[in-house]
PDB file of C-alpha atoms in Angstrom:
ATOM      1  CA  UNK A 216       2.336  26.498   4.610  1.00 50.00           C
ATOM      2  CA  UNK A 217      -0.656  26.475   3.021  1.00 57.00           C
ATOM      3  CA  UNK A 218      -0.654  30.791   1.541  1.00 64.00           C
ATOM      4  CA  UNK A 219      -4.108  31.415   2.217  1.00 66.00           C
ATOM      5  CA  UNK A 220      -5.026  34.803   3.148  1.00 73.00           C
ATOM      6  CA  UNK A 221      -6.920  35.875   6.381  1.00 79.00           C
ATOM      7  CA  UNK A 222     -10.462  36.065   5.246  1.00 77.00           C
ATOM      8  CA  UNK A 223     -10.186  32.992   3.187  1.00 71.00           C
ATOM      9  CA  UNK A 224      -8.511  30.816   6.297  1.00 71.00           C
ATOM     10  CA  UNK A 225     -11.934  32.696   8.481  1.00 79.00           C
ATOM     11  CA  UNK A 226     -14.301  31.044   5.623  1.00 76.00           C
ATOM     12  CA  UNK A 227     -12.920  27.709   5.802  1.00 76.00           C
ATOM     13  CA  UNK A 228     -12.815  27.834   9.694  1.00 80.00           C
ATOM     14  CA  UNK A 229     -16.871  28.813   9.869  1.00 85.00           C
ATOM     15  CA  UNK A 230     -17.751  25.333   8.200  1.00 86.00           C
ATOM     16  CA  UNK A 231     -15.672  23.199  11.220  1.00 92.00           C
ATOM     17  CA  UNK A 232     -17.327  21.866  13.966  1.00 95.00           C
ATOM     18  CA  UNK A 233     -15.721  21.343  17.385  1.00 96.00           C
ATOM     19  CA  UNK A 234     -15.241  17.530  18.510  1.00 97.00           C
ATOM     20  CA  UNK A 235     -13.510  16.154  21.637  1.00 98.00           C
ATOM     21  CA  UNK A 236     -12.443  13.189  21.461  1.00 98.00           C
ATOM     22  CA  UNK A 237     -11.638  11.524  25.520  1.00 98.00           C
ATOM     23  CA  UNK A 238      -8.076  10.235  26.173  1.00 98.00           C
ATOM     24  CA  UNK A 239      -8.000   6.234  24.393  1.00 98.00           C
ATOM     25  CA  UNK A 240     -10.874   7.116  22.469  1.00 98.00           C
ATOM     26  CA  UNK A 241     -11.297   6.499  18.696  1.00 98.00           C
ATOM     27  CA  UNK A 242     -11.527   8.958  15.669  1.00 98.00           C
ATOM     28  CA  UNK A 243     -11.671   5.627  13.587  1.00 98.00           C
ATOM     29  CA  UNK A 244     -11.305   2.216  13.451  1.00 98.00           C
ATOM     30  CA  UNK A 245      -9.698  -0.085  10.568  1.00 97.00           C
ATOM     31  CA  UNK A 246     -12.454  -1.122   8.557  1.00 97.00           C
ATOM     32  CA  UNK A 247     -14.661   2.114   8.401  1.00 98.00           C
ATOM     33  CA  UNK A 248     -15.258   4.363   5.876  1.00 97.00           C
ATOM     34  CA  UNK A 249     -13.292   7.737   7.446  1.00 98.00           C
ATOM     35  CA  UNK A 250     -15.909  10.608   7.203  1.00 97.00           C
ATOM     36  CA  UNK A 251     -14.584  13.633   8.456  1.00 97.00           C
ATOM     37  CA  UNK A 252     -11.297  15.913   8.180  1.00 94.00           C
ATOM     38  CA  UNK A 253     -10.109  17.159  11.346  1.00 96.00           C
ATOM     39  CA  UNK A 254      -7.509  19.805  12.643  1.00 94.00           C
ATOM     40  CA  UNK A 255      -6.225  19.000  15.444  1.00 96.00           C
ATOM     41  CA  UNK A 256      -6.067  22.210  18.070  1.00 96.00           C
ATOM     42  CA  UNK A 257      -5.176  20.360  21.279  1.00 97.00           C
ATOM     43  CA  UNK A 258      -3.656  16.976  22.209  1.00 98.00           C
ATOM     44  CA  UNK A 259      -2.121  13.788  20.737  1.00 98.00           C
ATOM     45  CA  UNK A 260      -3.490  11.107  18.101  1.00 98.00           C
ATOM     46  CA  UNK A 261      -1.765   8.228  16.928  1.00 98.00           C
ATOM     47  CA  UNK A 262      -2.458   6.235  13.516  1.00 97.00           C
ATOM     48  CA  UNK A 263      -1.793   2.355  13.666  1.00 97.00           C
ATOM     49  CA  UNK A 264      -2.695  -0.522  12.460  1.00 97.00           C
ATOM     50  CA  UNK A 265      -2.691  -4.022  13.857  1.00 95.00           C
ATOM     51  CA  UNK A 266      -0.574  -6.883  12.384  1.00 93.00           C
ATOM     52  CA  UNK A 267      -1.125 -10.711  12.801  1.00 93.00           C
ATOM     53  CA  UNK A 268       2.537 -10.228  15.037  1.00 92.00           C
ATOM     54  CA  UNK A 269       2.089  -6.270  16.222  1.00 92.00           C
ATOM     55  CA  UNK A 270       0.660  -3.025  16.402  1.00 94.00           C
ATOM     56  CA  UNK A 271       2.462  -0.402  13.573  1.00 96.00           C
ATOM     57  CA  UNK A 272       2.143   3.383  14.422  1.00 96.00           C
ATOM     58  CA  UNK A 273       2.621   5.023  11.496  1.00 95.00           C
ATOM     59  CA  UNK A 274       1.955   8.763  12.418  1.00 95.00           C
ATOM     60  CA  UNK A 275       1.854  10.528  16.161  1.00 97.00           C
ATOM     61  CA  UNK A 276      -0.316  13.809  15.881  1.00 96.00           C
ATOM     62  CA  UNK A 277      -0.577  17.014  17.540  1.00 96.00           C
ATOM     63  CA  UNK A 278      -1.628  20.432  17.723  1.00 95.00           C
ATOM     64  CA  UNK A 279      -1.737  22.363  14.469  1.00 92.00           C
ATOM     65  CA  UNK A 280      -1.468  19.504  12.035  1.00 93.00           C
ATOM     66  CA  UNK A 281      -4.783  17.717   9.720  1.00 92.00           C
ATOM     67  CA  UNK A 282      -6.042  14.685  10.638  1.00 95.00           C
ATOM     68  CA  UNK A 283      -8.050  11.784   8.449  1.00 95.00           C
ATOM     69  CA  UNK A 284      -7.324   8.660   6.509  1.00 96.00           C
ATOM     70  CA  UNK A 285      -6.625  10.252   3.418  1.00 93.00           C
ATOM     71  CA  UNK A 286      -7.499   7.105   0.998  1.00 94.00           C
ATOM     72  CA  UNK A 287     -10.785   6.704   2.989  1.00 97.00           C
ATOM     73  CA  UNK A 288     -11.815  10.068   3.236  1.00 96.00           C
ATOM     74  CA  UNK A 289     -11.057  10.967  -0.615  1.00 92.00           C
ATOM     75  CA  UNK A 290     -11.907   7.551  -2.331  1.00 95.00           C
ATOM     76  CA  UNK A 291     -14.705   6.396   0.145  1.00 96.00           C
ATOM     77  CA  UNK A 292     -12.787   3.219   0.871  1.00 96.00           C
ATOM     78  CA  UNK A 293     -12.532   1.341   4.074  1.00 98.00           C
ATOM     79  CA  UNK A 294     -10.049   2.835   6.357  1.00 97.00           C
ATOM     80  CA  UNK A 295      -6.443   1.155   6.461  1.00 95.00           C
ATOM     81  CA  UNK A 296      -5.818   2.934  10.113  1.00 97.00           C
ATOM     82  CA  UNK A 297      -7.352   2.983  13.682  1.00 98.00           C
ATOM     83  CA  UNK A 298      -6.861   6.575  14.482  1.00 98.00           C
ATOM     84  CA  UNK A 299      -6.734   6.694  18.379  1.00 98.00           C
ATOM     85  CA  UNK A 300      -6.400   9.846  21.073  1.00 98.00           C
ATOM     86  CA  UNK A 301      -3.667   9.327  23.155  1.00 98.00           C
ATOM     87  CA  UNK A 302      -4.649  12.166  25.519  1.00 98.00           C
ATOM     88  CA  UNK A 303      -7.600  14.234  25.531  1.00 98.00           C
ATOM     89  CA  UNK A 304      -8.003  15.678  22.100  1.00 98.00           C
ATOM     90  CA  UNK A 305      -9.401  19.105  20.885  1.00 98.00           C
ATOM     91  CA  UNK A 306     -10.197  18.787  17.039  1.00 98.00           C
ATOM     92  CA  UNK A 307     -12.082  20.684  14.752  1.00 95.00           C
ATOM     93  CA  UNK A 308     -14.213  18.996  12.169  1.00 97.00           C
ATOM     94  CA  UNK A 309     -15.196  18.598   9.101  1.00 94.00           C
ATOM     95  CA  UNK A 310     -18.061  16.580   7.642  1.00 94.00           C
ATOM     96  CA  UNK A 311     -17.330  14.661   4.332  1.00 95.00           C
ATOM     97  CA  UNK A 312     -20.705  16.590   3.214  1.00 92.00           C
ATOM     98  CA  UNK A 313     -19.533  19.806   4.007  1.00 90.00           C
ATOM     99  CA  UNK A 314     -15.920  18.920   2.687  1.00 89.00           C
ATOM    100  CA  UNK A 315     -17.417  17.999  -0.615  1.00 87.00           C
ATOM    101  CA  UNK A 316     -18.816  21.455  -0.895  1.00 86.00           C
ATOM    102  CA  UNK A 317     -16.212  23.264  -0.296  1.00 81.00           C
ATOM    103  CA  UNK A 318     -15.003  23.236  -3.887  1.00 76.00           C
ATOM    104  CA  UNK A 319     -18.565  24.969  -5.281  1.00 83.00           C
ATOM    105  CA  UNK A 320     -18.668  27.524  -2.247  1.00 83.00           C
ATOM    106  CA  UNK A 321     -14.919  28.739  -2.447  1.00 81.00           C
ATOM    107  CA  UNK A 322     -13.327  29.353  -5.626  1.00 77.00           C
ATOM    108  CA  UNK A 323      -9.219  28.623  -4.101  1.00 77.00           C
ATOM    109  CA  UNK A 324     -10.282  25.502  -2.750  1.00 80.00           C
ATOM    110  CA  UNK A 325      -9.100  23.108  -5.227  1.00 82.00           C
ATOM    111  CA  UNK A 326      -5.377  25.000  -4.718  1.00 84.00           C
ATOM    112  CA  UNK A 327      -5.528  24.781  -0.989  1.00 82.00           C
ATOM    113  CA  UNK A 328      -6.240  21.052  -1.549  1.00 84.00           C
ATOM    114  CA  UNK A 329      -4.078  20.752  -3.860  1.00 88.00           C
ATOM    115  CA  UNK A 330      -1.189  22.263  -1.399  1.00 88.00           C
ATOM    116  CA  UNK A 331      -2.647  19.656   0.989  1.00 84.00           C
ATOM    117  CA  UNK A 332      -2.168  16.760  -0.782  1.00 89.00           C
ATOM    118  CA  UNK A 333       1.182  17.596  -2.290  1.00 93.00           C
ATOM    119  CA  UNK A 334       2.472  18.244   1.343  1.00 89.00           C
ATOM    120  CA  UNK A 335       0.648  14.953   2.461  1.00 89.00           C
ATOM    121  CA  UNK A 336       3.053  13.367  -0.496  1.00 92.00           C
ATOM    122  CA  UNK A 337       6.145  15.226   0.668  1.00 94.00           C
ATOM    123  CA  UNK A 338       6.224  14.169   4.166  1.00 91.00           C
ATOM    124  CA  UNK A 339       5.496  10.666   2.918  1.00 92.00           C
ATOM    125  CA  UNK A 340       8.237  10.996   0.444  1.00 96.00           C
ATOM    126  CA  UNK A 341      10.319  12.174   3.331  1.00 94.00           C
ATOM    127  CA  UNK A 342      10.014   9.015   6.072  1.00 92.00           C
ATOM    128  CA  UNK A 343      10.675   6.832   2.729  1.00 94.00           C
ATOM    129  CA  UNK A 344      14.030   8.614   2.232  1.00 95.00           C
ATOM    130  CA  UNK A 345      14.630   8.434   6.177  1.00 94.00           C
ATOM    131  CA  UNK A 346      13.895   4.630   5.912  1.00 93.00           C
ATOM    132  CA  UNK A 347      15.742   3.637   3.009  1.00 96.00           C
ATOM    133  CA  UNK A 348      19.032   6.273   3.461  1.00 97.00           C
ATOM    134  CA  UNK A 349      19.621   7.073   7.430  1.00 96.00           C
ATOM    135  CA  UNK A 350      20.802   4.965  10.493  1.00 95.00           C
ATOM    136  CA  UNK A 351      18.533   4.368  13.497  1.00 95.00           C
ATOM    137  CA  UNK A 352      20.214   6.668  15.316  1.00 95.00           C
ATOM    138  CA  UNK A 353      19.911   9.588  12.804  1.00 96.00           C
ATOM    139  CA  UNK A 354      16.436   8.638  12.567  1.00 96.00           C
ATOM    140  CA  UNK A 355      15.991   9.291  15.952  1.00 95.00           C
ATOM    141  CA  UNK A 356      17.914  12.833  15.992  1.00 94.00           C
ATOM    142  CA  UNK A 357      15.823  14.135  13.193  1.00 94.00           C
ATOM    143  CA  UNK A 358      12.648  13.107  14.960  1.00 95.00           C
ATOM    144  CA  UNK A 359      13.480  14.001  18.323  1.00 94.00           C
ATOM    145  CA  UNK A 360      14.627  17.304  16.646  1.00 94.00           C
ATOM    146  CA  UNK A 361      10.890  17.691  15.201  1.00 94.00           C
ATOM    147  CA  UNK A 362       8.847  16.607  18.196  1.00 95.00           C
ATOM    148  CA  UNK A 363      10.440  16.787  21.241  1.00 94.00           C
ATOM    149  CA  UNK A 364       7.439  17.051  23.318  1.00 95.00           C
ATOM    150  CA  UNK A 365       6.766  13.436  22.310  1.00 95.00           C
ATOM    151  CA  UNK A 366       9.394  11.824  24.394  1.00 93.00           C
ATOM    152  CA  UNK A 367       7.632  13.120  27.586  1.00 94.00           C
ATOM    153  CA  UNK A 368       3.911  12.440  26.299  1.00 96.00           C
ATOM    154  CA  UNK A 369       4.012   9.798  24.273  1.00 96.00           C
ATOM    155  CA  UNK A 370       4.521   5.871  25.332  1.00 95.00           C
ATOM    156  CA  UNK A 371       8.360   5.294  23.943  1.00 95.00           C
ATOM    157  CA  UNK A 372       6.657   1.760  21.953  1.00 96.00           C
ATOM    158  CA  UNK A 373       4.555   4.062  19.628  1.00 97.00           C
ATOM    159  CA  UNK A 374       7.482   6.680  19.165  1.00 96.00           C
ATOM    160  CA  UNK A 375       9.684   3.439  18.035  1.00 96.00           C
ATOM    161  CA  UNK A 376       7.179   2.093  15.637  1.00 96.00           C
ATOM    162  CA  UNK A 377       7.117   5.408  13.737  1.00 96.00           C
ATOM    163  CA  UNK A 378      10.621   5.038  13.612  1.00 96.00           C
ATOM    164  CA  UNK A 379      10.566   1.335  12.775  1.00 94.00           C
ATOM    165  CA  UNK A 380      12.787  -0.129  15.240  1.00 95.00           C
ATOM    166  CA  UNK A 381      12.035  -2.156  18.180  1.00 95.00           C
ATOM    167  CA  UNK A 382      11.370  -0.679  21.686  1.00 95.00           C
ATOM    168  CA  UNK A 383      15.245  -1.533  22.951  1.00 96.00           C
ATOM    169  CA  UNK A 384      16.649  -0.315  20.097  1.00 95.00           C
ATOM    170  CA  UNK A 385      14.974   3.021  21.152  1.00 95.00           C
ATOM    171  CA  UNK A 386      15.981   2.576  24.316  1.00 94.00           C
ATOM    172  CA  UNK A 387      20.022   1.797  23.718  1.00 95.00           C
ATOM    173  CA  UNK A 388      19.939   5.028  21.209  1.00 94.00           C
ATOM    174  CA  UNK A 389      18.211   7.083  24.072  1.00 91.00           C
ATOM    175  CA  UNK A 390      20.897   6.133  26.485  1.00 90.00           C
ATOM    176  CA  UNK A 391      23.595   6.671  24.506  1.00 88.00           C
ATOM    177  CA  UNK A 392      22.487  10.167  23.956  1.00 81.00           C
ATOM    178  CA  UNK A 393      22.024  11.216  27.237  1.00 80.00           C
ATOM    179  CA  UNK A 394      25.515   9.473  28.646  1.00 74.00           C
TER     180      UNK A 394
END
């Protein structure tokens, strides 16, 4: 995804830190500035935010993707997101100090970031189009074509706030799929 070679991707990997982070646990809270950049090697993480009416989980994570507040972490600003473990979690870190550096200490930083960010922006750009152009139900196939593994570990409320519809409507789509 990201073209970096071998001994780069073993240069990067030397300044991460492991962190464990205990099922229900928090990697941050709404309100704080987000600090670190984390990849997530084992587990599940969910990203939500809390409404005056209800809880909105905008992202489920798990093994091999990145994990941060993105507008925190790269303009310093309060975090939008709680960023909770959902089981027990495996990540490796990165300090915002040591982040930071990474641009004077290796010269292809600034293009894997650059990859980074742009991918950030395409899977964005891609649950706008989902939102705006398919059906509940084809949101549903596509995600439960993505993440399978989800539907077994992950509490069916979260999995239908990432896919903005209400927990029955998740349910009816389920049981029209397996009937």
């Amino acid at each position: 995804m990201f073209d970096i070679s071998e001994a780069q991707a073993q240069k990067f990997s030397k300044k991460f830190s492991p962190e464990f982070l205990p099922k229900n646990s928090y990697y941050l809270h709404t309100g704080e500035r987000c600090n670190k950049f984390s990849f997530i090697a084992s587990g599940l993480v969910r990203v939500f935010a809390e409404t005056a009416s209800k809880e909105v989980t905008q992202w489920i994570g798990d093994a091999g993707h990145f994990l941060t507040d993105l507008p925190s972490f790269m303009f310093r600003e309060p975090a939008r997101w709680n960023i909770q473990a959902l089981s027990d979690t495996t990540l490796w870190t990165l300090s915002y100090t040591e982040y930071a550096a990474f641009e004077r200490e290796f010269p292809d930083w600034n293009l894997f970031e650059k990859r980074f960010v742009a991918k950030c922006f395409a899977m964005m750009e891609s649950r706008i189009f989902d939102f705006i152009a398919l059906s509940a139900e084809e949101r549903y196939a596509r995600y439960f074509a993505s993440f399978p593994n989800h539907f077994n570990e992950v509490p069916l409320q979260y999995i239908a706030s990432v896919l903005g519809m209400t927990p029955e409507t998740l349910s009816r789509i389920r049981a029209k799929k397996t009937s």
